Tab-separated table of N, CA and C in Angstrom:
chain	number	residue	atom	x	y	z
A	1	UNK	N	-187.770	124.385	-32.699
A	1	UNK	CA	-188.700	124.696	-33.768
A	1	UNK	C	-189.647	123.524	-34.013
A	2	UNK	N	-190.814	123.846	-34.429
A	2	UNK	CA	-191.816	122.843	-34.744
A	2	UNK	C	-191.809	122.625	-36.243
A	3	UNK	N	-191.710	121.381	-36.660
A	3	UNK	CA	-191.691	121.093	-38.084
A	3	UNK	C	-193.098	120.757	-38.548
A	4	UNK	N	-193.585	121.490	-39.524
A	4	UNK	CA	-194.897	121.243	-40.114
A	4	UNK	C	-194.722	121.286	-41.621
A	5	UNK	N	-194.997	120.202	-42.280
A	5	UNK	CA	-194.907	120.118	-43.744
A	5	UNK	C	-193.560	120.608	-44.290
A	6	UNK	N	-192.487	120.168	-43.666
A	6	UNK	CA	-191.117	120.480	-44.113
A	6	UNK	C	-190.730	121.950	-43.993
A	7	UNK	N	-191.556	122.810	-43.435
A	7	UNK	CA	-191.164	124.193	-43.208
A	7	UNK	C	-191.141	124.444	-41.715
A	8	UNK	N	-190.173	125.244	-41.277
A	8	UNK	CA	-190.033	125.517	-39.853
A	8	UNK	C	-191.067	126.568	-39.447
A	9	UNK	N	-192.016	126.150	-38.620
A	9	UNK	CA	-193.054	127.041	-38.127
A	9	UNK	C	-193.229	126.763	-36.647
A	10	UNK	N	-193.397	127.806	-35.862
A	10	UNK	CA	-193.682	127.646	-34.447
A	10	UNK	C	-195.040	128.254	-34.178
A	11	UNK	N	-195.939	127.466	-33.630
A	11	UNK	CA	-197.260	127.946	-33.291
A	11	UNK	C	-197.186	128.606	-31.931
A	12	UNK	N	-197.604	129.866	-31.835
A	12	UNK	CA	-197.596	130.603	-30.573
A	12	UNK	C	-198.938	131.287	-30.364
A	13	UNK	N	-199.395	131.291	-29.125
A	13	UNK	CA	-200.567	132.099	-28.801
A	13	UNK	C	-200.128	133.564	-28.822
A	14	UNK	N	-201.088	134.461	-28.874
A	14	UNK	CA	-200.764	135.885	-28.862
A	14	UNK	C	-200.030	136.257	-27.576
A	15	UNK	N	-200.460	135.685	-26.442
A	15	UNK	CA	-199.797	135.979	-25.159
A	15	UNK	C	-198.335	135.557	-25.177
A	16	UNK	N	-198.057	134.356	-25.689
A	16	UNK	CA	-196.681	133.871	-25.744
A	16	UNK	C	-195.850	134.729	-26.699
A	17	UNK	N	-196.424	135.086	-27.837
A	17	UNK	CA	-195.718	135.942	-28.799
A	17	UNK	C	-195.369	137.281	-28.142
A	18	UNK	N	-196.352	137.896	-27.466
A	18	UNK	CA	-196.130	139.194	-26.812
A	18	UNK	C	-195.049	139.094	-25.738
A	19	UNK	N	-195.075	138.012	-24.954
A	19	UNK	CA	-194.092	137.811	-23.884
A	19	UNK	C	-192.686	137.672	-24.476
A	20	UNK	N	-192.547	136.885	-25.544
A	20	UNK	CA	-191.244	136.692	-26.172
A	20	UNK	C	-190.756	137.960	-26.872
A	21	UNK	N	-191.674	138.700	-27.484
A	21	UNK	CA	-191.316	139.969	-28.143
A	21	UNK	C	-190.810	140.964	-27.097
A	22	UNK	N	-191.480	140.997	-25.934
A	22	UNK	CA	-191.059	141.888	-24.850
A	22	UNK	C	-189.650	141.501	-24.365
A	23	UNK	N	-189.402	140.195	-24.209
A	23	UNK	CA	-188.079	139.724	-23.799
A	23	UNK	C	-187.023	140.141	-24.821
A	24	UNK	N	-187.328	139.977	-26.103
A	24	UNK	CA	-186.394	140.360	-27.163
A	24	UNK	C	-186.096	141.856	-27.104
A	25	UNK	N	-187.138	142.672	-26.980
A	25	UNK	CA	-186.948	144.125	-26.921
A	25	UNK	C	-186.067	144.524	-25.734
A	26	UNK	N	-186.299	143.902	-24.579
A	26	UNK	CA	-185.489	144.208	-23.391
A	26	UNK	C	-184.030	143.811	-23.601
A	27	UNK	N	-183.816	142.652	-24.231
A	27	UNK	CA	-182.444	142.199	-24.448
A	27	UNK	C	-181.708	143.121	-25.415
A	28	UNK	N	-182.399	143.586	-26.443
A	28	UNK	CA	-181.778	144.509	-27.392
A	28	UNK	C	-181.455	145.840	-26.697
A	29	UNK	N	-182.383	146.309	-25.854
A	29	UNK	CA	-182.137	147.549	-25.107
A	29	UNK	C	-180.961	147.394	-24.146
A	30	UNK	N	-180.703	146.175	-23.667
A	30	UNK	CA	-179.651	145.918	-22.677
A	30	UNK	C	-178.264	145.763	-23.314
A	31	UNK	N	-178.193	145.705	-24.637
A	31	UNK	CA	-176.899	145.532	-25.313
A	31	UNK	C	-175.863	146.578	-24.891
A	32	UNK	N	-176.216	147.876	-24.860
A	32	UNK	CA	-175.217	148.878	-24.466
A	32	UNK	C	-174.709	148.696	-23.032
A	33	UNK	N	-175.538	148.178	-22.138
A	33	UNK	CA	-175.130	147.964	-20.750
A	33	UNK	C	-174.030	146.905	-20.694
A	34	UNK	N	-174.219	145.815	-21.437
A	34	UNK	CA	-173.216	144.747	-21.458
A	34	UNK	C	-171.932	145.244	-22.125
A	35	UNK	N	-172.084	145.993	-23.217
A	35	UNK	CA	-170.906	146.538	-23.910
A	35	UNK	C	-170.126	147.475	-22.985
A	36	UNK	N	-170.835	148.284	-22.199
A	36	UNK	CA	-170.165	149.197	-21.261
A	36	UNK	C	-169.419	148.407	-20.192
A	37	UNK	N	-170.010	147.306	-19.726
A	37	UNK	CA	-169.364	146.460	-18.715
A	37	UNK	C	-168.075	145.858	-19.278
A	38	UNK	N	-168.123	145.455	-20.551
A	38	UNK	CA	-166.918	144.897	-21.187
A	38	UNK	C	-165.837	145.971	-21.272
A	39	UNK	N	-166.224	147.173	-21.706
A	39	UNK	CA	-165.250	148.263	-21.812
A	39	UNK	C	-164.664	148.638	-20.460
A	40	UNK	N	-165.520	148.712	-19.418
A	40	UNK	CA	-165.023	149.041	-18.078
A	40	UNK	C	-164.031	147.986	-17.596
A	41	UNK	N	-164.335	146.713	-17.838
A	41	UNK	CA	-163.452	145.625	-17.411
A	41	UNK	C	-162.158	145.624	-18.209
A	42	UNK	N	-162.238	145.983	-19.481
A	42	UNK	CA	-161.054	146.017	-20.348
A	42	UNK	C	-160.054	147.049	-19.830
A	43	UNK	N	-160.577	148.148	-19.294
A	43	UNK	CA	-159.706	149.222	-18.811
A	43	UNK	C	-159.012	148.875	-17.498
A	44	UNK	N	-159.404	147.764	-16.884
A	44	UNK	CA	-158.791	147.368	-15.612
A	44	UNK	C	-157.422	146.735	-15.791
A	45	UNK	N	-157.017	146.479	-17.028
A	45	UNK	CA	-155.674	145.962	-17.226
A	45	UNK	C	-155.626	144.640	-17.962
A	46	UNK	N	-154.681	143.811	-17.563
A	46	UNK	CA	-154.364	142.538	-18.221
A	46	UNK	C	-155.615	141.682	-18.422
A	47	UNK	N	-155.969	141.443	-19.688
A	47	UNK	CA	-157.191	140.699	-20.008
A	47	UNK	C	-157.079	139.214	-19.682
A	48	UNK	N	-155.857	138.676	-19.646
A	48	UNK	CA	-155.692	137.248	-19.370
A	48	UNK	C	-156.169	136.884	-17.967
A	49	UNK	N	-155.999	137.799	-17.037
A	49	UNK	CA	-156.347	137.530	-15.644
A	49	UNK	C	-157.529	138.376	-15.177
A	50	UNK	N	-158.329	138.843	-16.106
A	50	UNK	CA	-159.433	139.743	-15.765
A	50	UNK	C	-160.754	138.965	-15.798
A	51	UNK	N	-161.168	138.455	-14.648
A	51	UNK	CA	-162.395	137.660	-14.553
A	51	UNK	C	-163.639	138.433	-14.943
A	52	UNK	N	-163.706	139.703	-14.572
A	52	UNK	CA	-164.874	140.536	-14.906
A	52	UNK	C	-165.034	140.689	-16.408
A	53	UNK	N	-163.923	140.851	-17.108
A	53	UNK	CA	-163.952	140.983	-18.565
A	53	UNK	C	-164.474	139.703	-19.212
A	54	UNK	N	-163.935	138.558	-18.784
A	54	UNK	CA	-164.347	137.288	-19.370
A	54	UNK	C	-165.804	136.971	-19.048
A	55	UNK	N	-166.244	137.308	-17.847
A	55	UNK	CA	-167.651	137.082	-17.474
A	55	UNK	C	-168.572	137.953	-18.325
A	56	UNK	N	-168.190	139.201	-18.540
A	56	UNK	CA	-169.012	140.102	-19.356
A	56	UNK	C	-169.054	139.639	-20.810
A	57	UNK	N	-167.941	139.141	-21.322
A	57	UNK	CA	-167.924	138.619	-22.701
A	57	UNK	C	-168.807	137.379	-22.823
A	58	UNK	N	-168.767	136.515	-21.813
A	58	UNK	CA	-169.610	135.311	-21.800
A	58	UNK	C	-171.091	135.714	-21.768
A	59	UNK	N	-171.412	136.693	-20.923
A	59	UNK	CA	-172.800	137.177	-20.843
A	59	UNK	C	-173.245	137.754	-22.188
A	60	UNK	N	-172.352	138.489	-22.831
A	60	UNK	CA	-172.670	139.062	-24.134
A	60	UNK	C	-172.930	137.965	-25.166
A	61	UNK	N	-172.122	136.936	-25.168
A	61	UNK	CA	-172.304	135.829	-26.111
A	61	UNK	C	-173.630	135.121	-25.899
A	62	UNK	N	-173.989	134.873	-24.644
A	62	UNK	CA	-175.254	134.216	-24.345
A	62	UNK	C	-176.437	135.101	-24.731
A	63	UNK	N	-176.321	136.393	-24.453
A	63	UNK	CA	-177.404	137.322	-24.791
A	63	UNK	C	-177.595	137.400	-26.308
A	64	UNK	N	-176.500	137.457	-27.059
A	64	UNK	CA	-176.609	137.528	-28.518
A	64	UNK	C	-177.206	136.250	-29.100
A	65	UNK	N	-176.859	135.104	-28.517
A	65	UNK	CA	-177.429	133.831	-28.984
A	65	UNK	C	-178.938	133.810	-28.722
A	66	UNK	N	-179.353	134.281	-27.545
A	66	UNK	CA	-180.787	134.310	-27.221
A	66	UNK	C	-181.514	135.301	-28.131
A	67	UNK	N	-180.907	136.435	-28.420
A	67	UNK	CA	-181.515	137.427	-29.323
A	67	UNK	C	-181.734	136.796	-30.702
A	68	UNK	N	-180.715	136.120	-31.232
A	68	UNK	CA	-180.846	135.478	-32.547
A	68	UNK	C	-181.939	134.412	-32.526
A	69	UNK	N	-181.979	133.621	-31.446
A	69	UNK	CA	-182.998	132.573	-31.321
A	69	UNK	C	-184.402	133.190	-31.301
A	70	UNK	N	-184.589	134.230	-30.503
A	70	UNK	CA	-185.909	134.872	-30.419
A	70	UNK	C	-186.304	135.523	-31.744
A	71	UNK	N	-185.356	136.160	-32.409
A	71	UNK	CA	-185.665	136.787	-33.692
A	71	UNK	C	-186.142	135.749	-34.698
A	72	UNK	N	-185.460	134.611	-34.778
A	72	UNK	CA	-185.845	133.552	-35.713
A	72	UNK	C	-187.185	132.947	-35.318
A	73	UNK	N	-187.364	132.707	-34.036
A	73	UNK	CA	-188.612	132.137	-33.538
A	73	UNK	C	-189.798	133.034	-33.861
A	74	UNK	N	-189.663	134.310	-33.589
A	74	UNK	CA	-190.766	135.248	-33.826
A	74	UNK	C	-191.001	135.484	-35.319
A	75	UNK	N	-189.922	135.437	-36.105
A	75	UNK	CA	-190.054	135.645	-37.549
A	75	UNK	C	-190.887	134.541	-38.192
A	76	UNK	N	-190.703	133.307	-37.708
A	76	UNK	CA	-191.367	132.181	-38.341
A	76	UNK	C	-192.621	131.719	-37.590
A	77	UNK	N	-193.039	132.476	-36.580
A	77	UNK	CA	-194.172	132.048	-35.752
A	77	UNK	C	-195.514	132.251	-36.448
A	78	UNK	N	-196.419	131.318	-36.193
A	78	UNK	CA	-197.826	131.486	-36.541
A	78	UNK	C	-198.494	131.930	-35.258
A	79	UNK	N	-199.008	133.133	-35.249
A	79	UNK	CA	-199.526	133.707	-34.011
A	79	UNK	C	-201.040	133.634	-33.969
A	80	UNK	N	-201.512	133.112	-32.843
A	80	UNK	CA	-202.936	133.131	-32.581
A	80	UNK	C	-203.766	132.227	-33.469
A	81	UNK	N	-203.148	131.522	-34.380
A	81	UNK	CA	-203.890	130.636	-35.262
A	81	UNK	C	-203.940	129.261	-34.609
A	82	UNK	N	-204.994	129.011	-33.875
A	82	UNK	CA	-205.114	127.721	-33.208
A	82	UNK	C	-205.260	126.629	-34.253
A	83	UNK	N	-204.658	125.489	-33.994
A	83	UNK	CA	-204.794	124.384	-34.933
A	83	UNK	C	-206.239	123.880	-34.969
A	84	UNK	N	-206.580	123.187	-36.032
A	84	UNK	CA	-207.946	122.677	-36.206
A	84	UNK	C	-208.301	121.675	-35.115
A	85	UNK	N	-209.560	121.686	-34.712
A	85	UNK	CA	-210.041	120.734	-33.706
A	85	UNK	C	-210.527	119.479	-34.427
A	86	UNK	N	-209.557	118.704	-34.950
A	86	UNK	CA	-209.888	117.560	-35.794
A	86	UNK	C	-209.492	116.213	-35.188
A	87	UNK	N	-209.082	116.225	-33.915
A	87	UNK	CA	-208.725	114.977	-33.257
A	87	UNK	C	-207.404	114.388	-33.701
A	88	UNK	N	-206.581	115.202	-34.360
A	88	UNK	CA	-205.275	114.749	-34.838
A	88	UNK	C	-204.175	115.420	-34.022
A	89	UNK	N	-203.159	114.666	-33.621
A	89	UNK	CA	-202.049	115.211	-32.841
A	89	UNK	C	-201.186	116.111	-33.707
A	90	UNK	N	-200.854	117.294	-33.182
A	90	UNK	CA	-199.986	118.227	-33.880
A	90	UNK	C	-199.572	119.346	-32.948
A	91	UNK	N	-198.658	120.201	-33.396
A	91	UNK	CA	-198.207	121.319	-32.577
A	91	UNK	C	-199.389	122.207	-32.185
A	92	UNK	N	-199.359	122.669	-30.925
A	92	UNK	CA	-200.416	123.535	-30.432
A	92	UNK	C	-201.622	122.776	-29.911
A	93	UNK	N	-201.486	121.461	-29.777
A	93	UNK	CA	-202.599	120.646	-29.277
A	93	UNK	C	-202.278	120.130	-27.879
A	94	UNK	N	-203.327	120.005	-27.082
A	94	UNK	CA	-203.212	119.334	-25.793
A	94	UNK	C	-203.557	117.871	-26.050
A	95	UNK	N	-202.600	117.003	-25.778
A	95	UNK	CA	-202.776	115.581	-26.043
A	95	UNK	C	-203.000	114.828	-24.733
A	96	UNK	N	-203.947	113.933	-24.764
A	96	UNK	CA	-204.166	113.013	-23.656
A	96	UNK	C	-203.789	111.637	-24.174
A	97	UNK	N	-202.855	110.977	-23.470
A	97	UNK	CA	-202.346	109.689	-23.938
A	97	UNK	C	-202.410	108.650	-22.823
A	98	UNK	N	-202.381	107.396	-23.246
A	98	UNK	CA	-202.276	106.272	-22.314
A	98	UNK	C	-201.101	105.421	-22.783
A	99	UNK	N	-200.194	105.158	-21.857
A	99	UNK	CA	-199.042	104.321	-22.173
A	99	UNK	C	-199.423	102.854	-22.024
A	100	UNK	N	-198.861	102.007	-22.850
A	100	UNK	CA	-199.127	100.567	-22.826
A	100	UNK	C	-198.839	100.015	-21.431
A	101	UNK	N	-199.807	99.291	-20.858
A	101	UNK	CA	-199.626	98.697	-19.544
A	101	UNK	C	-199.916	99.627	-18.393
A	102	UNK	N	-200.438	100.807	-18.660
A	102	UNK	CA	-200.722	101.794	-17.611
A	102	UNK	C	-202.153	102.290	-17.786
A	103	UNK	N	-202.926	102.302	-16.709
A	103	UNK	CA	-204.310	102.773	-16.786
A	103	UNK	C	-204.418	104.288	-16.649
A	104	UNK	N	-203.371	104.920	-16.117
A	104	UNK	CA	-203.377	106.368	-15.920
A	104	UNK	C	-203.263	107.090	-17.269
A	105	UNK	N	-203.937	108.219	-17.371
A	105	UNK	CA	-203.818	109.062	-18.565
A	105	UNK	C	-202.823	110.178	-18.273
A	106	UNK	N	-202.099	110.594	-19.297
A	106	UNK	CA	-201.198	111.740	-19.173
A	106	UNK	C	-201.652	112.798	-20.166
A	107	UNK	N	-201.637	114.047	-19.718
A	107	UNK	CA	-202.078	115.161	-20.551
A	107	UNK	C	-200.916	116.155	-20.660
A	108	UNK	N	-200.608	116.590	-21.883
A	108	UNK	CA	-199.516	117.546	-22.078
A	108	UNK	C	-199.749	118.359	-23.343
A	109	UNK	N	-199.028	119.455	-23.437
A	109	UNK	CA	-199.077	120.331	-24.603
A	109	UNK	C	-197.945	119.942	-25.538
A	110	UNK	N	-198.271	119.736	-26.802
A	110	UNK	CA	-197.255	119.452	-27.813
A	110	UNK	C	-196.886	120.786	-28.464
A	111	UNK	N	-195.752	121.350	-28.058
A	111	UNK	CA	-195.354	122.684	-28.522
A	111	UNK	C	-193.908	122.947	-28.115
A	112	UNK	N	-193.410	124.119	-28.451
A	112	UNK	CA	-192.074	124.520	-28.018
A	112	UNK	C	-192.125	124.887	-26.545
A	113	UNK	N	-190.990	124.857	-25.888
A	113	UNK	CA	-190.976	125.205	-24.470
A	113	UNK	C	-191.348	126.671	-24.256
A	114	UNK	N	-191.072	127.527	-25.249
A	114	UNK	CA	-191.432	128.929	-25.111
A	114	UNK	C	-192.942	129.116	-25.034
A	115	UNK	N	-193.662	128.294	-25.767
A	115	UNK	CA	-195.120	128.420	-25.764
A	115	UNK	C	-195.703	128.090	-24.405
A	116	UNK	N	-195.237	127.033	-23.811
A	116	UNK	CA	-195.833	126.582	-22.562
A	116	UNK	C	-195.087	127.017	-21.324
A	117	UNK	N	-194.202	127.982	-21.452
A	117	UNK	CA	-193.338	128.368	-20.341
A	117	UNK	C	-194.113	128.824	-19.107
A	118	UNK	N	-195.292	129.384	-19.274
A	118	UNK	CA	-196.005	129.918	-18.125
A	118	UNK	C	-197.257	129.132	-17.776
A	119	UNK	N	-197.534	128.056	-18.478
A	119	UNK	CA	-198.722	127.271	-18.198
A	119	UNK	C	-198.454	126.215	-17.143
A	120	UNK	N	-199.518	125.528	-16.699
A	120	UNK	CA	-199.324	124.474	-15.721
A	120	UNK	C	-199.297	123.089	-16.370
A	121	UNK	N	-199.410	123.031	-17.687
A	121	UNK	CA	-199.301	121.766	-18.406
A	121	UNK	C	-197.831	121.467	-18.691
A	122	UNK	N	-197.471	120.180	-18.661
A	122	UNK	CA	-196.145	119.805	-19.140
A	122	UNK	C	-196.111	120.085	-20.640
A	123	UNK	N	-194.940	120.431	-21.156
A	123	UNK	CA	-194.786	120.719	-22.579
A	123	UNK	C	-193.795	119.722	-23.164
A	124	UNK	N	-194.214	119.032	-24.210
A	124	UNK	CA	-193.353	118.090	-24.928
A	124	UNK	C	-193.121	118.659	-26.323
A	125	UNK	N	-191.884	118.650	-26.738
A	125	UNK	CA	-191.530	119.154	-28.060
A	125	UNK	C	-191.971	118.175	-29.143
A	126	UNK	N	-192.443	118.709	-30.273
A	126	UNK	CA	-192.731	117.837	-31.415
A	126	UNK	C	-191.469	117.148	-31.938
A	127	UNK	N	-190.292	117.635	-31.543
A	127	UNK	CA	-189.026	117.039	-31.959
A	127	UNK	C	-188.577	115.932	-31.015
A	128	UNK	N	-189.246	115.780	-29.867
A	128	UNK	CA	-188.896	114.718	-28.928
A	128	UNK	C	-189.335	113.372	-29.516
A	129	UNK	N	-188.769	112.266	-29.020
A	129	UNK	CA	-189.196	110.962	-29.546
A	129	UNK	C	-190.706	110.741	-29.423
A	130	UNK	N	-191.296	111.098	-28.267
A	130	UNK	CA	-192.739	110.944	-28.095
A	130	UNK	C	-193.501	111.875	-29.037
A	131	UNK	N	-193.045	113.132	-29.128
A	131	UNK	CA	-193.697	114.101	-30.010
A	131	UNK	C	-193.676	113.659	-31.461
A	132	UNK	N	-192.510	113.191	-31.931
A	132	UNK	CA	-192.394	112.722	-33.321
A	132	UNK	C	-193.322	111.534	-33.579
A	133	UNK	N	-193.390	110.624	-32.601
A	133	UNK	CA	-194.225	109.430	-32.768
A	133	UNK	C	-195.705	109.800	-32.871
A	134	UNK	N	-196.121	110.812	-32.125
A	134	UNK	CA	-197.543	111.150	-32.084
A	134	UNK	C	-197.987	112.102	-33.198
A	135	UNK	N	-197.064	112.812	-33.830
A	135	UNK	CA	-197.451	113.757	-34.887
A	135	UNK	C	-198.308	113.067	-35.940
A	136	UNK	N	-199.467	113.620	-36.184
A	136	UNK	CA	-200.355	113.079	-37.208
A	136	UNK	C	-201.244	111.940	-36.752
A	137	UNK	N	-201.070	111.486	-35.505
A	137	UNK	CA	-201.901	110.384	-35.001
A	137	UNK	C	-203.337	110.870	-34.799
A	138	UNK	N	-204.277	109.989	-35.041
A	138	UNK	CA	-205.697	110.270	-34.818
A	138	UNK	C	-206.099	109.704	-33.457
A	139	UNK	N	-207.138	110.275	-32.855
A	139	UNK	CA	-207.620	109.782	-31.575
A	139	UNK	C	-207.913	108.290	-31.683
A	140	UNK	N	-207.437	107.521	-30.702
A	140	UNK	CA	-207.617	106.078	-30.686
A	140	UNK	C	-206.473	105.314	-31.332
A	141	UNK	N	-205.592	106.011	-32.023
A	141	UNK	CA	-204.478	105.360	-32.725
A	141	UNK	C	-203.333	105.069	-31.764
A	142	UNK	N	-202.681	103.912	-31.954
A	142	UNK	CA	-201.528	103.532	-31.145
A	142	UNK	C	-200.257	103.750	-31.947
A	143	UNK	N	-199.254	104.297	-31.286
A	143	UNK	CA	-197.948	104.527	-31.918
A	143	UNK	C	-196.863	103.973	-31.006
A	144	UNK	N	-195.658	103.807	-31.559
A	144	UNK	CA	-194.499	103.370	-30.787
A	144	UNK	C	-193.397	104.404	-30.905
A	145	UNK	N	-192.592	104.518	-29.837
A	145	UNK	CA	-191.410	105.380	-29.894
A	145	UNK	C	-190.316	104.747	-29.048
A	146	UNK	N	-189.080	105.165	-29.321
A	146	UNK	CA	-187.938	104.584	-28.640
A	146	UNK	C	-187.604	105.359	-27.377
A	147	UNK	N	-187.403	104.617	-26.296
A	147	UNK	CA	-187.003	105.192	-25.015
A	147	UNK	C	-185.488	105.405	-25.004
A	148	UNK	N	-184.987	106.249	-24.085
A	148	UNK	CA	-183.535	106.471	-24.020
A	148	UNK	C	-182.721	105.186	-23.821
A	149	UNK	N	-183.325	104.159	-23.193
A	149	UNK	CA	-182.591	102.916	-22.953
A	149	UNK	C	-182.621	101.978	-24.157
A	150	UNK	N	-183.236	102.419	-25.276
A	150	UNK	CA	-183.264	101.622	-26.493
A	150	UNK	C	-184.511	100.762	-26.649
A	151	UNK	N	-185.292	100.620	-25.582
A	151	UNK	CA	-186.528	99.848	-25.673
A	151	UNK	C	-187.605	100.699	-26.341
A	152	UNK	N	-188.661	100.034	-26.805
A	152	UNK	CA	-189.758	100.790	-27.403
A	152	UNK	C	-190.948	100.803	-26.456
A	153	UNK	N	-191.727	101.878	-26.542
A	153	UNK	CA	-192.906	102.061	-25.716
A	153	UNK	C	-194.093	102.305	-26.635
A	154	UNK	N	-195.216	101.665	-26.339
A	154	UNK	CA	-196.442	101.909	-27.087
A	154	UNK	C	-197.257	102.948	-26.339
A	155	UNK	N	-197.848	103.865	-27.101
A	155	UNK	CA	-198.676	104.910	-26.524
A	155	UNK	C	-199.911	105.074	-27.404
A	156	UNK	N	-201.054	105.271	-26.767
A	156	UNK	CA	-202.305	105.459	-27.493
A	156	UNK	C	-202.768	106.897	-27.315
A	157	UNK	N	-203.096	107.556	-28.427
A	157	UNK	CA	-203.640	108.913	-28.363
A	157	UNK	C	-205.119	108.797	-28.004
A	158	UNK	N	-205.475	109.299	-26.838
A	158	UNK	CA	-206.865	109.243	-26.364
A	158	UNK	C	-207.631	110.464	-26.861
A	159	UNK	N	-206.988	111.638	-26.775
A	159	UNK	CA	-207.667	112.867	-27.161
A	159	UNK	C	-206.652	113.903	-27.632
A	160	UNK	N	-207.033	114.721	-28.623
A	160	UNK	CA	-206.195	115.811	-29.107
A	160	UNK	C	-207.088	117.014	-29.355
A	161	UNK	N	-206.858	118.077	-28.566
A	161	UNK	CA	-207.676	119.293	-28.701
A	161	UNK	C	-206.764	120.511	-28.773
A	162	UNK	N	-207.193	121.564	-29.487
A	162	UNK	CA	-206.366	122.773	-29.550
A	162	UNK	C	-206.139	123.381	-28.165
A	163	UNK	N	-204.939	123.894	-27.966
A	163	UNK	CA	-204.560	124.530	-26.702
A	163	UNK	C	-205.217	125.895	-26.601
A	164	UNK	N	-205.719	126.209	-25.413
A	164	UNK	CA	-206.177	127.566	-25.130
A	164	UNK	C	-205.695	127.909	-23.741
A	165	UNK	N	-205.216	129.133	-23.566
A	165	UNK	CA	-204.607	129.514	-22.292
A	165	UNK	C	-205.648	129.803	-21.209
A	166	UNK	N	-206.898	129.853	-21.571
A	166	UNK	CA	-207.905	130.179	-20.555
A	166	UNK	C	-208.382	128.975	-19.802
């Protein structure tokens, strides 16, 4: 989830929303198929040694978790509302950054993985250390964030523009 002003909101393009809604609908339609597989496996006998039964139950658990995740994501999504083109880093923006000591620029989408699942841009979560450090940064501003090894890295926001799938 993307945190904006202390409320959980996920910014999604209409295409991403439609794709996730379609996935949710298919998973809900598939519930009876998984339930039937569990029942068929249950009738095979001893449940302790029934691999098919346990596999079907595991599949059901994963499917239900994904259904709940998609329902919450879609319920709280802001659809099609592109963020303002104000040069400030935030969810739904394509950020161009330069790391301290590196002349190369890196460009990525600051959003949930569901939003950028089909694009060719790398997607960084606003909840990641880099994402958290850059939230609210203005173009030209330098921020620091902690690397997994405990060291800190300086990064400069070069550009922040709203994401568009075209």
